[in-house]
Short mmCIF file of C-alpha atoms in Angstrom, two decimals:
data_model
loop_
_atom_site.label_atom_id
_atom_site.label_comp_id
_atom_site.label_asym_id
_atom_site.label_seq_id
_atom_site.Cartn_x
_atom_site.Cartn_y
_atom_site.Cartn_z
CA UNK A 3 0.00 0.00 0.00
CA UNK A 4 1.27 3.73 -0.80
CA UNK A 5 1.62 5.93 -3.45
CA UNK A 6 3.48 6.29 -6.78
CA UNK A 7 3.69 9.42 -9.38
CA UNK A 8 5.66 10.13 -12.21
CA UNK A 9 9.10 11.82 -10.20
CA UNK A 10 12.08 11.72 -11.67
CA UNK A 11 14.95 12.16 -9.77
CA UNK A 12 17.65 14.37 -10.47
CA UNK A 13 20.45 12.35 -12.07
CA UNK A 14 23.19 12.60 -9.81
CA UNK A 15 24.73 11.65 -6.40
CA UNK A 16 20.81 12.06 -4.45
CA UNK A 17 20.04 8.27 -3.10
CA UNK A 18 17.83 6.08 -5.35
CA UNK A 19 16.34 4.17 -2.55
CA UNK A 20 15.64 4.70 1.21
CA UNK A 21 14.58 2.81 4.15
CA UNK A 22 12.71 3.49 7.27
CA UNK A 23 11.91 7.52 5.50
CA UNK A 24 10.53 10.41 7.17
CA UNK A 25 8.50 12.23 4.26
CA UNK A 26 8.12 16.27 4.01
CA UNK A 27 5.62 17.58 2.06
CA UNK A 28 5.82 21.34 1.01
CA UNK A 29 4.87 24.47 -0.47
CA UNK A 30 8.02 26.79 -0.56
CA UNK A 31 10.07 27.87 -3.43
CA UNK A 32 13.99 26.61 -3.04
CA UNK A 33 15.44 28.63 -6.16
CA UNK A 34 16.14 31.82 -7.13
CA UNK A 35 13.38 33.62 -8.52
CA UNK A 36 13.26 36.66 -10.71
CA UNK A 37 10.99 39.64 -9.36
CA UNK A 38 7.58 40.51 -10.55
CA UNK A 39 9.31 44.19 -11.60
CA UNK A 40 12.25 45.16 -13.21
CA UNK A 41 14.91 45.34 -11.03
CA UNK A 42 18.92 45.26 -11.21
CA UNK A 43 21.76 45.44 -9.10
CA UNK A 44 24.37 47.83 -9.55
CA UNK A 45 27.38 47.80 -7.72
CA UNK A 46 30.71 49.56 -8.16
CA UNK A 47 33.34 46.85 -7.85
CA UNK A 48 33.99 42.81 -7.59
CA UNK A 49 33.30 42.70 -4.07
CA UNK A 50 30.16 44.49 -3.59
CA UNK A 51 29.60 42.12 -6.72
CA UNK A 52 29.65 39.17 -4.25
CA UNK A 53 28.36 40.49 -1.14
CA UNK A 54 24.92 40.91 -3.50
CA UNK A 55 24.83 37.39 -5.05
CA UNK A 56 26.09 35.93 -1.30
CA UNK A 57 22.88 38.01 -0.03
CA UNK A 58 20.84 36.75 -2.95
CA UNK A 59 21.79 32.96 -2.59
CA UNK A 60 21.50 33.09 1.31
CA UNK A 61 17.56 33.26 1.00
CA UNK A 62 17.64 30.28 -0.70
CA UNK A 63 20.42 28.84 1.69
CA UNK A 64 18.21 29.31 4.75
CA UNK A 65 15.36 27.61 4.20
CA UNK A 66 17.68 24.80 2.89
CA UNK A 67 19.59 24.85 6.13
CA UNK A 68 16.49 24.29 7.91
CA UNK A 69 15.30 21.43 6.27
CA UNK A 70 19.14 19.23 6.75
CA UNK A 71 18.64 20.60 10.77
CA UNK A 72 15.67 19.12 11.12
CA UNK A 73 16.92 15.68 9.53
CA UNK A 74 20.33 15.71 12.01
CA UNK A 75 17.83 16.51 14.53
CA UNK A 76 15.53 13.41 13.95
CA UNK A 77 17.55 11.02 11.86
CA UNK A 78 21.53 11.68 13.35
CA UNK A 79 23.76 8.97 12.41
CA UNK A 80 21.20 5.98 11.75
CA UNK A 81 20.34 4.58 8.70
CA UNK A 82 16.51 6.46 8.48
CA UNK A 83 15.69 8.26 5.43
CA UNK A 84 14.59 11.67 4.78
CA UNK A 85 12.52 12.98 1.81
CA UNK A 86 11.24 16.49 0.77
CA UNK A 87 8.24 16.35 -1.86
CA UNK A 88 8.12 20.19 -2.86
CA UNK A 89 5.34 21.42 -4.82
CA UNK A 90 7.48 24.23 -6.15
CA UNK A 91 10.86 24.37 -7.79
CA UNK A 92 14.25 23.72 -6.17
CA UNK A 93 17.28 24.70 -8.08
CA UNK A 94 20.67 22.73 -8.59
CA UNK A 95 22.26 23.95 -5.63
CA UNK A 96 19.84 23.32 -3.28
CA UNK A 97 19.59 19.87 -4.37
CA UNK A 98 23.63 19.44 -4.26
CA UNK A 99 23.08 20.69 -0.40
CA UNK A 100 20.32 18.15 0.33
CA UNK A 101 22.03 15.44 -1.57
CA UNK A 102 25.14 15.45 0.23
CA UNK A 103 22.97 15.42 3.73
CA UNK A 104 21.79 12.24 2.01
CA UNK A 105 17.82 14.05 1.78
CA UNK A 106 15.96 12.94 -1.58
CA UNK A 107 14.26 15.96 -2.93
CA UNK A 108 11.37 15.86 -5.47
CA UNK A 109 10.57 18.97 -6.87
CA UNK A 110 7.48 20.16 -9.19
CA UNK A 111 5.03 17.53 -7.59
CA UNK A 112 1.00 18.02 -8.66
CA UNK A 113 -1.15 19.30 -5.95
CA UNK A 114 -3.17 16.58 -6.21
CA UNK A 115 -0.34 14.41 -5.46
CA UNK A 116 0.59 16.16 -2.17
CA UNK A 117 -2.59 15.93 -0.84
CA UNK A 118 -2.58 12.02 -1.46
CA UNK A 119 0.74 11.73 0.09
CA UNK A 120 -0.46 13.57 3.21
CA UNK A 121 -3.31 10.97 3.23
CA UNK A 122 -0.85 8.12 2.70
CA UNK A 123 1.86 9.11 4.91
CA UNK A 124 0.51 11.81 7.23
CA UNK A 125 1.96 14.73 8.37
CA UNK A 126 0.41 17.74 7.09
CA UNK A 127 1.86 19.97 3.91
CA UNK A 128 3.62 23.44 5.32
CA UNK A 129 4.06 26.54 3.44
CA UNK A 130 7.34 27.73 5.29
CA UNK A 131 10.19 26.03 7.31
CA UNK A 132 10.44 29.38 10.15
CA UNK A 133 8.48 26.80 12.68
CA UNK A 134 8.84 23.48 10.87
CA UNK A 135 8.31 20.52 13.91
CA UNK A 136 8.60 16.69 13.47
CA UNK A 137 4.93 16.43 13.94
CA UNK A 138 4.29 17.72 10.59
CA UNK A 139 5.91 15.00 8.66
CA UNK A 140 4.98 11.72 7.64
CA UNK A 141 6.47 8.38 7.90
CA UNK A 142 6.56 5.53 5.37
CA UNK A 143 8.77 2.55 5.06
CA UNK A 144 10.26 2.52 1.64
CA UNK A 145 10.95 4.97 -1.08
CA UNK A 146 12.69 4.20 -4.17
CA UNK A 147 12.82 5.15 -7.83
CA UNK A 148 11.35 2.37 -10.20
CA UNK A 149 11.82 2.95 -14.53
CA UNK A 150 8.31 1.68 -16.14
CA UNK A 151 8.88 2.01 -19.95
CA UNK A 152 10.56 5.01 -20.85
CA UNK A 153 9.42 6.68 -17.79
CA UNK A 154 11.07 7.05 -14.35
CA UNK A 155 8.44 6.66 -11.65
CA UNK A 156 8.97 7.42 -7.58
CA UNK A 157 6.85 4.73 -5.15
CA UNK A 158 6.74 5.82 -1.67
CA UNK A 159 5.36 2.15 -0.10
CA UNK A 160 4.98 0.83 3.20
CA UNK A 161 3.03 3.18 4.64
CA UNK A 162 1.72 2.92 8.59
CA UNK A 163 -1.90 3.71 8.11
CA UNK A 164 -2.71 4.92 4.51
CA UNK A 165 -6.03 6.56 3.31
CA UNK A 166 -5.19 7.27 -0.08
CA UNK A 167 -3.20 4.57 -2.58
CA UNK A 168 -2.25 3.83 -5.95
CA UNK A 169 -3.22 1.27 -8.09
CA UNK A 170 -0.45 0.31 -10.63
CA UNK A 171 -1.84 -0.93 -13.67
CA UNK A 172 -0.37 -2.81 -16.72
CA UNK A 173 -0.90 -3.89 -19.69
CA UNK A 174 0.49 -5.15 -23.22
CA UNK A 175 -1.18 -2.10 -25.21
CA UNK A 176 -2.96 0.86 -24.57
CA UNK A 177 -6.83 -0.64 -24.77
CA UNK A 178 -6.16 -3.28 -22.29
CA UNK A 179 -5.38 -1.09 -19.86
CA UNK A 180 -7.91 0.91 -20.61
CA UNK A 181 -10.40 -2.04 -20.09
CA UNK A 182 -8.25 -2.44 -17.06
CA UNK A 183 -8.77 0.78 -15.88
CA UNK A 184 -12.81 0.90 -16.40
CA UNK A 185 -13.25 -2.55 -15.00
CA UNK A 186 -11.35 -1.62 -11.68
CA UNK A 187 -12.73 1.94 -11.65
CA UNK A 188 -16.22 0.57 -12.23
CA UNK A 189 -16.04 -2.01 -8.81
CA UNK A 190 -14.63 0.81 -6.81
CA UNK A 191 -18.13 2.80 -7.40
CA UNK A 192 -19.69 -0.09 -7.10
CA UNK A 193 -18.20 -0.91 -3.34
CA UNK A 194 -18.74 3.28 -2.84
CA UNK A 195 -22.22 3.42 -3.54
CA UNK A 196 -22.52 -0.39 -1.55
CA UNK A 197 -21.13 1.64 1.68
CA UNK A 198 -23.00 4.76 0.75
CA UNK A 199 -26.98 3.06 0.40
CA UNK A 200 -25.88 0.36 3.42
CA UNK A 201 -27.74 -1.81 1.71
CA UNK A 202 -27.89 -4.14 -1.63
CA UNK A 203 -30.40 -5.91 -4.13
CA UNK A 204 -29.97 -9.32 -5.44
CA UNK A 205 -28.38 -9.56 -9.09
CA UNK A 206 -28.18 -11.85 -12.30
CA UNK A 207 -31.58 -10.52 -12.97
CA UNK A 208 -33.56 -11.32 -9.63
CA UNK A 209 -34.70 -7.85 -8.85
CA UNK A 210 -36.18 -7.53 -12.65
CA UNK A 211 -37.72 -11.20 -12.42
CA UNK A 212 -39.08 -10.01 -8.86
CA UNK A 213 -40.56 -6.74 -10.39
CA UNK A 214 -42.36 -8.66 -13.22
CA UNK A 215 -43.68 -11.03 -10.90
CA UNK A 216 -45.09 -8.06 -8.78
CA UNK A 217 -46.72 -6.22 -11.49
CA UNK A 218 -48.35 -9.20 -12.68
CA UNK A 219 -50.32 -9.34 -9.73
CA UNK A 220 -50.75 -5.63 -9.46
CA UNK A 221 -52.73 -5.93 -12.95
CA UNK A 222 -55.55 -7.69 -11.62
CA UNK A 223 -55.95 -5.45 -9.29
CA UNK A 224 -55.93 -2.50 -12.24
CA UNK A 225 -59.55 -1.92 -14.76
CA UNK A 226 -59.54 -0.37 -17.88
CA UNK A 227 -57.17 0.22 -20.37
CA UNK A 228 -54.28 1.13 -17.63
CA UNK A 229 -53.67 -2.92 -17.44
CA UNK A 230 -52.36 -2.23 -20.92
CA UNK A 231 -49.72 -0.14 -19.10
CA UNK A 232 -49.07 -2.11 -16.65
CA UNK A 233 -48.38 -4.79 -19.03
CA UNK A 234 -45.98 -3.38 -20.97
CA UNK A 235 -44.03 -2.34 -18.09
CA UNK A 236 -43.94 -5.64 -16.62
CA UNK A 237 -42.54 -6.76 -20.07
CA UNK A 238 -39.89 -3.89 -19.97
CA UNK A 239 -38.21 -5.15 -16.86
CA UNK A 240 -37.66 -8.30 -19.03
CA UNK A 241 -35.22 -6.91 -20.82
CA UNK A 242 -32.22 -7.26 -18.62
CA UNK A 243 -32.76 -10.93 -17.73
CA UNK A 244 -32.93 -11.36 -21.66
CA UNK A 245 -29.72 -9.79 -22.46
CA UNK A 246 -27.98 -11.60 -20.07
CA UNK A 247 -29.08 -15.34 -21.18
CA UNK A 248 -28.04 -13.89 -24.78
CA UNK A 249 -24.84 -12.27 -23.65
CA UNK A 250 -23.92 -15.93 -22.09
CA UNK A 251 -25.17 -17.56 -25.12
CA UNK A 252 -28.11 -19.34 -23.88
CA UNK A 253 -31.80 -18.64 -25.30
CA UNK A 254 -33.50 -15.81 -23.99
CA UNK A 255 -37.33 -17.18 -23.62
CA UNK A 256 -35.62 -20.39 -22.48
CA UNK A 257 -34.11 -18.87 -19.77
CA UNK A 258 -36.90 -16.43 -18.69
CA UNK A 259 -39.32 -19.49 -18.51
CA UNK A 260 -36.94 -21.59 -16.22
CA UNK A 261 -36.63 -18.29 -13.99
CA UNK A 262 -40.49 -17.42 -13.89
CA UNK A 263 -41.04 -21.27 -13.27
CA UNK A 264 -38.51 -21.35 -10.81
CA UNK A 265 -39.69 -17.97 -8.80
CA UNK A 266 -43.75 -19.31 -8.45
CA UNK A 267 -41.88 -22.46 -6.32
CA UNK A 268 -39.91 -20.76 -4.03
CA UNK A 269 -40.16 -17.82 -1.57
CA UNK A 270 -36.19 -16.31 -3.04
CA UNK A 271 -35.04 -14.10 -5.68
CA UNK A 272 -34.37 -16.63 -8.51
CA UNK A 273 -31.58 -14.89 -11.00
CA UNK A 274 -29.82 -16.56 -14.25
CA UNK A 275 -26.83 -18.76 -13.97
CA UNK A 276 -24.30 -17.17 -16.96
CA UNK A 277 -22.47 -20.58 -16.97
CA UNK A 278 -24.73 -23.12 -17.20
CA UNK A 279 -28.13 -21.07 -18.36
CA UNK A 280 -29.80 -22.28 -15.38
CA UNK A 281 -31.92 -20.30 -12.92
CA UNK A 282 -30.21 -20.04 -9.49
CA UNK A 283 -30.17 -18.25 -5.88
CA UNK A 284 -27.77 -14.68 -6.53
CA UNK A 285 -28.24 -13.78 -3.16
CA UNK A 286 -26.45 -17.62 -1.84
CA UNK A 287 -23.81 -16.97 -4.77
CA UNK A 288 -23.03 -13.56 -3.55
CA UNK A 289 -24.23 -11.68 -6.76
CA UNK A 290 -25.58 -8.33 -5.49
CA UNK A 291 -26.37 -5.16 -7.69
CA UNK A 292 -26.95 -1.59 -6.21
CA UNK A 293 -29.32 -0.22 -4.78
CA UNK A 294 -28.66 3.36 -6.21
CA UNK A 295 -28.66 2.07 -9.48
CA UNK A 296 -31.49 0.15 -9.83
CA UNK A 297 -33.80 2.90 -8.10
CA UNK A 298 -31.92 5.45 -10.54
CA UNK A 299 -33.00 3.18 -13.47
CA UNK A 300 -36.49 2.89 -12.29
CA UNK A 301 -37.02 6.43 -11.87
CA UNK A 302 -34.76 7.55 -15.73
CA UNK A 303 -37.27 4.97 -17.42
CA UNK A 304 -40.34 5.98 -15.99
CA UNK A 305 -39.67 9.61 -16.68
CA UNK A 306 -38.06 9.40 -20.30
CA UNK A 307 -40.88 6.85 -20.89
CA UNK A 308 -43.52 9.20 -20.34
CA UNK A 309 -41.82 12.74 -21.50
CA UNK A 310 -42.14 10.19 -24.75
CA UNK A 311 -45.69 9.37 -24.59
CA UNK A 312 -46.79 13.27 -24.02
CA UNK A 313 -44.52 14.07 -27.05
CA UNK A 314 -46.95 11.56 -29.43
CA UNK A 315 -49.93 12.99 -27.47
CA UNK A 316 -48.77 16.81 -28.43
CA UNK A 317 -47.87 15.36 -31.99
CA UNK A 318 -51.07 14.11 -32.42
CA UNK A 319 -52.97 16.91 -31.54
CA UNK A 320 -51.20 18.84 -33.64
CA UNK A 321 -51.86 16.96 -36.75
CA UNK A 322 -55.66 16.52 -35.77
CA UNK A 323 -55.58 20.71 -35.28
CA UNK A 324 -54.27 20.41 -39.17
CA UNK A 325 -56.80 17.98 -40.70
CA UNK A 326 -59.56 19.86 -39.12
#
């Protein structure tokens, strides 16, 4: 569990891999930065020269120093690791002073990215090192640098109590892992919205067997031409159960009489089996749907349905209006 990003490390003597790492995340700039205004300095000889760029380069220098005093302070002569993940730039000399305190420095990381380490890791993010404290950094076991392709790639693993992660996929070409990626995005929403309703619906077609079941009774209760309605309603919920015998290769009126058989027995949502194009029990297989979505479906039929029928009903008036 923990986090990776696209990171590259600056190629040179900055540690590839680290152990046992205390993790900074932060919001400060560690390079020189040109002014918003036009500005210049204007001296009158070599040394006055210096004493400007010394005075220049010290702001920088400072908030470096702070950062490698707070990692002798915490990590001394063990073998613990210490990593800055800066949301703004740090120039080359900045890094060459973290590097040889042994400190791996990532520079230019997304926001989004910070806030998931903070979630991984904990800690919190600062936006200035005058009162930095150990509290605000976060701990994880292992960070290294990992090439994927033509791509260098920074995982941060190991983490004590994560609440955000990464999922690594891969793939041979670019539409598996897009299939990949839908499929696994797809059953996370579906475990969200499980969590979210606290409550589920039996699948493989139960719930739309159980509907058509319950409408079919309703319609004797119904006079008049409305049983016409309620009819083709009850028909509509067929639909699913049918595409799923012919998705599995089985035949769909086949199937739907072995179901509606099946159901009239027994006091249990009776569903399709894919495999065999048998009816079966979802609810002992462990084949749930969502609640969410099958009242959402309900409700976007019903109402496209009838926004339908009053468009026929204006359509016909209209062309009565035109004959008379």
């Amino acid at each position: 569990s923990g986090i990776n990003a696209e990171w590259p490390l600056r190629p040179g003597d900055m540690p590839k891999k680290v152990t046992d790492a205390f993790i900074l995340t932060c919001n400060v700039s560690l390079e020189y930065e040109k002014s918003e205004v036009n500005s210049g300095f204007f001296y009158k000889s070599a040394d006055e020269r210096e004493k400007l760029v010394k005075a220049e380069r010290a702001f920088c220098d400072d908030k470096v120093q702070q950062i490698i005093d707070l990692k002798r302070e915490l990590v001394g002569d063990s073998d613990k690791g210490f990593v800055v993940v800066n949301q703004k730039g740090v120039d080359p000399n900045s890094l060459d002073a973290l590097a040889r305190e042994g400190i791996v420095a990532l520079r230019r990381a997304k926001r989004r990215n910070m806030e998931r380490i903070v979630l991984a890791c904990g800690g919190t993010a600062v936006n200035c090192f005058d009162e930095l404290k150990p509290e605000q950094l976060g701990h994880a076991g292992l960070f290294y640098e990992h090439v994927l392709g033509d791509d260098k790639y920074s995982f941060i693993e190991e983490c004590d109590n994560p609440q955000s992660v990464t999922i690594l996929i891969k793939g041979p070409n670019k539409h598996t892992i897009t299939q990949i990626k839908d499929a696994v995005r797809d059953g996370l929403r579906a475990v969200k919205n499980a969590i979210e309703d606290q409550m589920v619906v039996p699948g493989a077609g139960a719930f739309e067997i159980a509907i058509y079941q319950a409408l079919q009774e309703y319609k004797n209760e119904v006079r008049g031409k409305q049983r016409l309605g309620v009819q083709a309603y009850a028909d509509a919920m067929l639909i699913i159960p049918k595409c799923l015998a012919q998705n599995g290769g089985h035949d769909a009126q086949e199937c739907l009489v072995k179901m509606l058989q099946e159901y009239k027995g027994v006091d249990k949502c009776v569903g399709l089996d894919l495999e065999t194009g048998e009816a079966m029990y979802p609810a002992e297989a462990g084949i749930w749907d969502n609640y969410c979505v099958k009242k959402q479906l309900l409700n976007s039929a019903t109402v496209i349905s009838s926004n339908l029928l009053i468009v026929d009903e204006v359509m016909r008036a209209g062309m009565s209006s035109l004959k008379g």
